[in-house]
GROMACS .gro file of N, CA and C in nm:
model
  276
    1UNK      N    1   0.082  -0.100  -0.008
    1UNK     CA    2  -0.010   0.001   0.001
    1UNK      C    3   0.096   0.112  -0.005
    2UNK      N    4   0.178   0.110   0.079
    2UNK     CA    5   0.280   0.222   0.086
    2UNK      C    6   0.352   0.243  -0.045
    3UNK      N    7   0.397   0.149  -0.107
    3UNK     CA    8   0.457   0.164  -0.224
    3UNK      C    9   0.397   0.210  -0.336
    4UNK      N   10   0.237   0.170  -0.335
    4UNK     CA   11   0.154   0.246  -0.426
    4UNK      C   12   0.152   0.386  -0.419
    5UNK      N   13   0.135   0.391  -0.305
    5UNK     CA   14   0.131   0.553  -0.281
    5UNK      C   15   0.236   0.649  -0.302
    6UNK      N   16   0.375   0.579  -0.296
    6UNK     CA   17   0.479   0.666  -0.314
    6UNK      C   18   0.498   0.639  -0.457
    7UNK      N   19   0.470   0.556  -0.516
    7UNK     CA   20   0.482   0.580  -0.682
    7UNK      C   21   0.421   0.662  -0.754
    8UNK      N   22   0.275   0.676  -0.686
    8UNK     CA   23   0.147   0.769  -0.750
    8UNK      C   24   0.201   0.887  -0.692
    9UNK      N   25   0.252   0.930  -0.594
    9UNK     CA   26   0.321   1.060  -0.579
    9UNK      C   27   0.447   1.093  -0.652
   10UNK      N   28   0.526   1.007  -0.688
   10UNK     CA   29   0.639   1.047  -0.747
   10UNK      C   30   0.588   1.061  -0.926
   11UNK      N   31   0.503   0.975  -0.949
   11UNK     CA   32   0.470   0.986  -1.119
   11UNK      C   33   0.419   1.136  -1.121
   12UNK      N   34   0.321   1.181  -1.031
   12UNK     CA   35   0.234   1.313  -1.004
   12UNK      C   36   0.366   1.420  -1.008
   13UNK      N   37   0.467   1.411  -0.909
   13UNK     CA   38   0.576   1.490  -0.920
   13UNK      C   39   0.647   1.531  -1.024
   14UNK      N   40   0.659   1.413  -1.109
   14UNK     CA   41   0.725   1.422  -1.238
   14UNK      C   42   0.654   1.490  -1.324
   15UNK      N   43   0.526   1.470  -1.337
   15UNK     CA   44   0.413   1.530  -1.427
   15UNK      C   45   0.440   1.674  -1.409
   16UNK      N   46   0.434   1.713  -1.294
   16UNK     CA   47   0.446   1.858  -1.237
   16UNK      C   48   0.578   1.912  -1.292
   17UNK      N   49   0.666   1.842  -1.301
   17UNK     CA   50   0.811   1.894  -1.304
   17UNK      C   51   0.818   1.924  -1.481
   18UNK      N   52   0.784   1.828  -1.548
   18UNK     CA   53   0.770   1.794  -1.682
   18UNK      C   54   0.671   1.922  -1.750
   19UNK      N   55   0.596   1.983  -1.705
   19UNK     CA   56   0.483   2.074  -1.713
   19UNK      C   57   0.518   2.168  -1.781
   20UNK      N   58   0.508   2.221  -1.958
   20UNK     CA   59   0.548   2.338  -2.005
   20UNK      C   60   0.526   2.448  -1.938
   21UNK      N   61   0.410   2.467  -1.883
   21UNK     CA   62   0.349   2.590  -1.788
   21UNK      C   63   0.391   2.574  -1.661
   22UNK      N   64   0.495   2.607  -1.592
   22UNK     CA   65   0.529   2.604  -1.447
   22UNK      C   66   0.431   2.681  -1.343
   23UNK      N   67   0.359   2.790  -1.419
   23UNK     CA   68   0.285   2.889  -1.344
   23UNK      C   69   0.161   2.838  -1.350
   24UNK      N   70   0.069   2.853  -1.255
   24UNK     CA   71  -0.085   2.831  -1.323
   24UNK      C   72  -0.131   2.755  -1.202
   25UNK      N   73  -0.230   2.682  -1.228
   25UNK     CA   74  -0.306   2.593  -1.132
   25UNK      C   75  -0.291   2.467  -1.156
   26UNK      N   76  -0.309   2.354  -1.052
   26UNK     CA   77  -0.330   2.233  -1.078
   26UNK      C   78  -0.429   2.162  -1.010
   27UNK      N   79  -0.491   2.071  -1.065
   27UNK     CA   80  -0.613   1.993  -0.972
   27UNK      C   81  -0.538   1.899  -0.901
   28UNK      N   82  -0.589   1.888  -0.769
   28UNK     CA   83  -0.542   1.806  -0.673
   28UNK      C   84  -0.641   1.731  -0.611
   29UNK      N   85  -0.638   1.603  -0.590
   29UNK     CA   86  -0.747   1.498  -0.520
   29UNK      C   87  -0.714   1.492  -0.382
   30UNK      N   88  -0.809   1.543  -0.282
   30UNK     CA   89  -0.788   1.516  -0.171
   30UNK      C   90  -0.904   1.446  -0.131
   31UNK      N   91  -0.883   1.296  -0.106
   31UNK     CA   92  -1.004   1.202  -0.076
   31UNK      C   93  -1.089   1.180  -0.166
   32UNK      N   94  -1.218   1.237  -0.179
   32UNK     CA   95  -1.332   1.224  -0.290
   32UNK      C   96  -1.336   1.367  -0.366
   33UNK      N   97  -1.257   1.465  -0.298
   33UNK     CA   98  -1.294   1.598  -0.381
   33UNK      C   99  -1.152   1.648  -0.439
   34UNK      N  100  -1.197   1.725  -0.559
   34UNK     CA  101  -1.087   1.800  -0.615
   34UNK      C  102  -1.069   1.926  -0.593
   35UNK      N  103  -0.943   1.976  -0.565
   35UNK     CA  104  -0.906   2.123  -0.533
   35UNK      C  105  -0.826   2.170  -0.619
   36UNK      N  106  -0.851   2.313  -0.667
   36UNK     CA  107  -0.735   2.370  -0.758
   36UNK      C  108  -0.650   2.439  -0.689
   37UNK      N  109  -0.508   2.412  -0.692
   37UNK     CA  110  -0.422   2.481  -0.593
   37UNK      C  111  -0.289   2.556  -0.711
   38UNK      N  112  -0.223   2.614  -0.655
   38UNK     CA  113  -0.083   2.670  -0.762
   38UNK      C  114  -0.017   2.563  -0.760
   39UNK      N  115   0.051   2.536  -0.886
   39UNK     CA  116   0.134   2.436  -0.871
   39UNK      C  117   0.270   2.463  -0.828
   40UNK      N  118   0.333   2.561  -0.783
   40UNK     CA  119   0.423   2.566  -0.683
   40UNK      C  120   0.396   2.526  -0.532
   41UNK      N  121   0.258   2.535  -0.466
   41UNK     CA  122   0.203   2.503  -0.366
   41UNK      C  123   0.193   2.354  -0.396
   42UNK      N  124   0.143   2.315  -0.492
   42UNK     CA  125   0.106   2.145  -0.499
   42UNK      C  126   0.242   2.049  -0.507
   43UNK      N  127   0.358   2.113  -0.578
   43UNK     CA  128   0.486   2.056  -0.578
   43UNK      C  129   0.541   2.079  -0.436
   44UNK      N  130   0.553   2.165  -0.350
   44UNK     CA  131   0.565   2.156  -0.221
   44UNK      C  132   0.503   2.051  -0.145
   45UNK      N  133   0.395   2.052  -0.123
   45UNK     CA  134   0.328   1.969  -0.068
   45UNK      C  135   0.340   1.819  -0.119
   46UNK      N  136   0.380   1.760  -0.224
   46UNK     CA  137   0.400   1.654  -0.257
   46UNK      C  138   0.520   1.619  -0.229
   47UNK      N  139   0.630   1.725  -0.213
   47UNK     CA  140   0.760   1.662  -0.211
   47UNK      C  141   0.757   1.648  -0.053
   48UNK      N  142   0.707   1.736   0.032
   48UNK     CA  143   0.671   1.683   0.181
   48UNK      C  144   0.624   1.553   0.179
   49UNK      N  145   0.510   1.515   0.118
   49UNK     CA  146   0.450   1.381   0.119
   49UNK      C  147   0.551   1.284   0.104
   50UNK      N  148   0.637   1.288   0.023
   50UNK     CA  149   0.706   1.175  -0.006
   50UNK      C  150   0.817   1.164   0.100
   51UNK      N  151   0.858   1.258   0.180
   51UNK     CA  152   0.935   1.232   0.303
   51UNK      C  153   0.875   1.132   0.395
   52UNK      N  154   0.753   1.143   0.418
   52UNK     CA  155   0.677   1.064   0.518
   52UNK      C  156   0.710   0.915   0.485
   53UNK      N  157   0.674   0.857   0.365
   53UNK     CA  158   0.683   0.733   0.335
   53UNK      C  159   0.832   0.684   0.343
   54UNK      N  160   0.947   0.765   0.318
   54UNK     CA  161   1.085   0.734   0.335
   54UNK      C  162   1.117   0.706   0.472
   55UNK      N  163   1.061   0.810   0.563
   55UNK     CA  164   1.068   0.735   0.696
   55UNK      C  165   1.009   0.621   0.765
   56UNK      N  166   0.902   0.618   0.678
   56UNK     CA  167   0.828   0.494   0.733
   56UNK      C  168   0.923   0.375   0.690
   57UNK      N  169   0.951   0.391   0.541
   57UNK     CA  170   1.017   0.294   0.483
   57UNK      C  171   1.145   0.229   0.581
   58UNK      N  172   1.215   0.342   0.623
   58UNK     CA  173   1.332   0.308   0.704
   58UNK      C  174   1.295   0.262   0.859
   59UNK      N  175   1.186   0.281   0.915
   59UNK     CA  176   1.095   0.216   1.009
   59UNK      C  177   1.068   0.054   1.015
   60UNK      N  178   1.045   0.044   0.897
   60UNK     CA  179   0.979  -0.096   0.847
   60UNK      C  180   1.081  -0.190   0.858
   61UNK      N  181   1.230  -0.158   0.827
   61UNK     CA  182   1.329  -0.242   0.840
   61UNK      C  183   1.323  -0.307   1.015
   62UNK      N  184   1.290  -0.217   1.094
   62UNK     CA  185   1.314  -0.237   1.236
   62UNK      C  186   1.205  -0.329   1.292
   63UNK      N  187   1.080  -0.359   1.241
   63UNK     CA  188   0.973  -0.457   1.262
   63UNK      C  189   0.995  -0.598   1.252
   64UNK      N  190   0.973  -0.648   1.370
   64UNK     CA  191   0.986  -0.784   1.365
   64UNK      C  192   0.898  -0.878   1.304
   65UNK      N  193   0.843  -0.840   1.178
   65UNK     CA  194   0.740  -0.899   1.115
   65UNK      C  195   0.747  -1.045   1.052
   66UNK      N  196   0.884  -1.099   1.063
   66UNK     CA  197   0.885  -1.220   1.002
   66UNK      C  198   0.919  -1.338   1.111
   67UNK      N  199   0.900  -1.320   1.219
   67UNK     CA  200   0.951  -1.415   1.336
   67UNK      C  201   0.842  -1.499   1.358
   68UNK      N  202   0.873  -1.650   1.360
   68UNK     CA  203   0.760  -1.733   1.383
   68UNK      C  204   0.690  -1.752   1.552
   69UNK      N  205   0.809  -1.685   1.634
   69UNK     CA  206   0.748  -1.710   1.787
   69UNK      C  207   0.673  -1.577   1.792
   70UNK      N  208   0.653  -1.475   1.710
   70UNK     CA  209   0.592  -1.352   1.767
   70UNK      C  210   0.443  -1.404   1.760
   71UNK      N  211   0.388  -1.354   1.905
   71UNK     CA  212   0.247  -1.358   1.954
   71UNK      C  213   0.218  -1.234   1.966
   72UNK      N  214   0.091  -1.198   1.921
   72UNK     CA  215   0.040  -1.043   1.980
   72UNK      C  216   0.104  -0.967   1.872
   73UNK      N  217   0.073  -0.831   1.914
   73UNK     CA  218   0.125  -0.716   1.859
   73UNK      C  219   0.229  -0.649   1.886
   74UNK      N  220   0.278  -0.639   2.036
   74UNK     CA  221   0.389  -0.607   2.089
   74UNK      C  222   0.395  -0.446   2.068
   75UNK      N  223   0.291  -0.377   2.092
   75UNK     CA  224   0.241  -0.263   2.102
   75UNK      C  225   0.322  -0.180   2.205
   76UNK      N  226   0.401  -0.032   2.159
   76UNK     CA  227   0.447   0.018   2.244
   76UNK      C  228   0.393   0.185   2.243
   77UNK      N  229   0.378   0.252   2.355
   77UNK     CA  230   0.325   0.399   2.336
   77UNK      C  231   0.412   0.472   2.256
   78UNK      N  232   0.380   0.580   2.181
   78UNK     CA  233   0.449   0.666   2.098
   78UNK      C  234   0.533   0.765   2.216
   79UNK      N  235   0.690   0.777   2.162
   79UNK     CA  236   0.755   0.867   2.228
   79UNK      C  237   0.705   1.017   2.206
   80UNK      N  238   0.753   1.093   2.301
   80UNK     CA  239   0.709   1.261   2.282
   80UNK      C  240   0.759   1.306   2.140
   81UNK      N  241   0.883   1.256   2.105
   81UNK     CA  242   0.951   1.311   1.991
   81UNK      C  243   0.864   1.237   1.850
   82UNK      N  244   0.807   1.120   1.881
   82UNK     CA  245   0.721   1.077   1.762
   82UNK      C  246   0.605   1.172   1.752
   83UNK      N  247   0.539   1.180   1.879
   83UNK     CA  248   0.412   1.260   1.888
   83UNK      C  249   0.433   1.406   1.804
   84UNK      N  250   0.572   1.452   1.833
   84UNK     CA  251   0.587   1.586   1.776
   84UNK      C  252   0.577   1.614   1.616
   85UNK      N  253   0.671   1.471   1.562
   85UNK     CA  254   0.663   1.458   1.432
   85UNK      C  255   0.539   1.420   1.360
   86UNK      N  256   0.468   1.353   1.418
   86UNK     CA  257   0.326   1.371   1.353
   86UNK      C  258   0.239   1.464   1.380
   87UNK      N  259   0.277   1.553   1.468
   87UNK     CA  260   0.200   1.682   1.471
   87UNK      C  261   0.249   1.780   1.380
   88UNK      N  262   0.369   1.786   1.351
   88UNK     CA  263   0.421   1.852   1.257
   88UNK      C  264   0.394   1.815   1.114
   89UNK      N  265   0.377   1.693   1.080
   89UNK     CA  266   0.340   1.640   0.952
   89UNK      C  267   0.189   1.684   0.944
   90UNK      N  268   0.121   1.658   1.028
   90UNK     CA  269  -0.041   1.691   1.008
   90UNK      C  270  -0.073   1.830   0.994
   91UNK      N  271   0.017   1.934   1.060
   91UNK     CA  272  -0.001   2.068   1.041
   91UNK      C  273   0.032   2.114   0.922
   92UNK      N  274   0.119   2.030   0.826
   92UNK     CA  275   0.134   2.053   0.693
   92UNK      C  276   0.282   2.133   0.674
   0.00000   0.00000   0.00000
């Protein structure tokens, strides 16, 4: 799922870079609605959006996903630093 989103983001960002008219507006889909935003702002938002999956990919390597003896979810509470990072991402 993460890889699909990252590839879609990468493709859209590349299309914006190749656009012959760098100024103007682009249609952006947010959930089930389209919004027209300036292309510069759209590029900025998409570049920030690609940073998050990279961080998630790095943390994926540390997950104990393939151990046979693993029972349950081994959930741990988030640290204060992780909460700050999530809040910063959500604030945009």
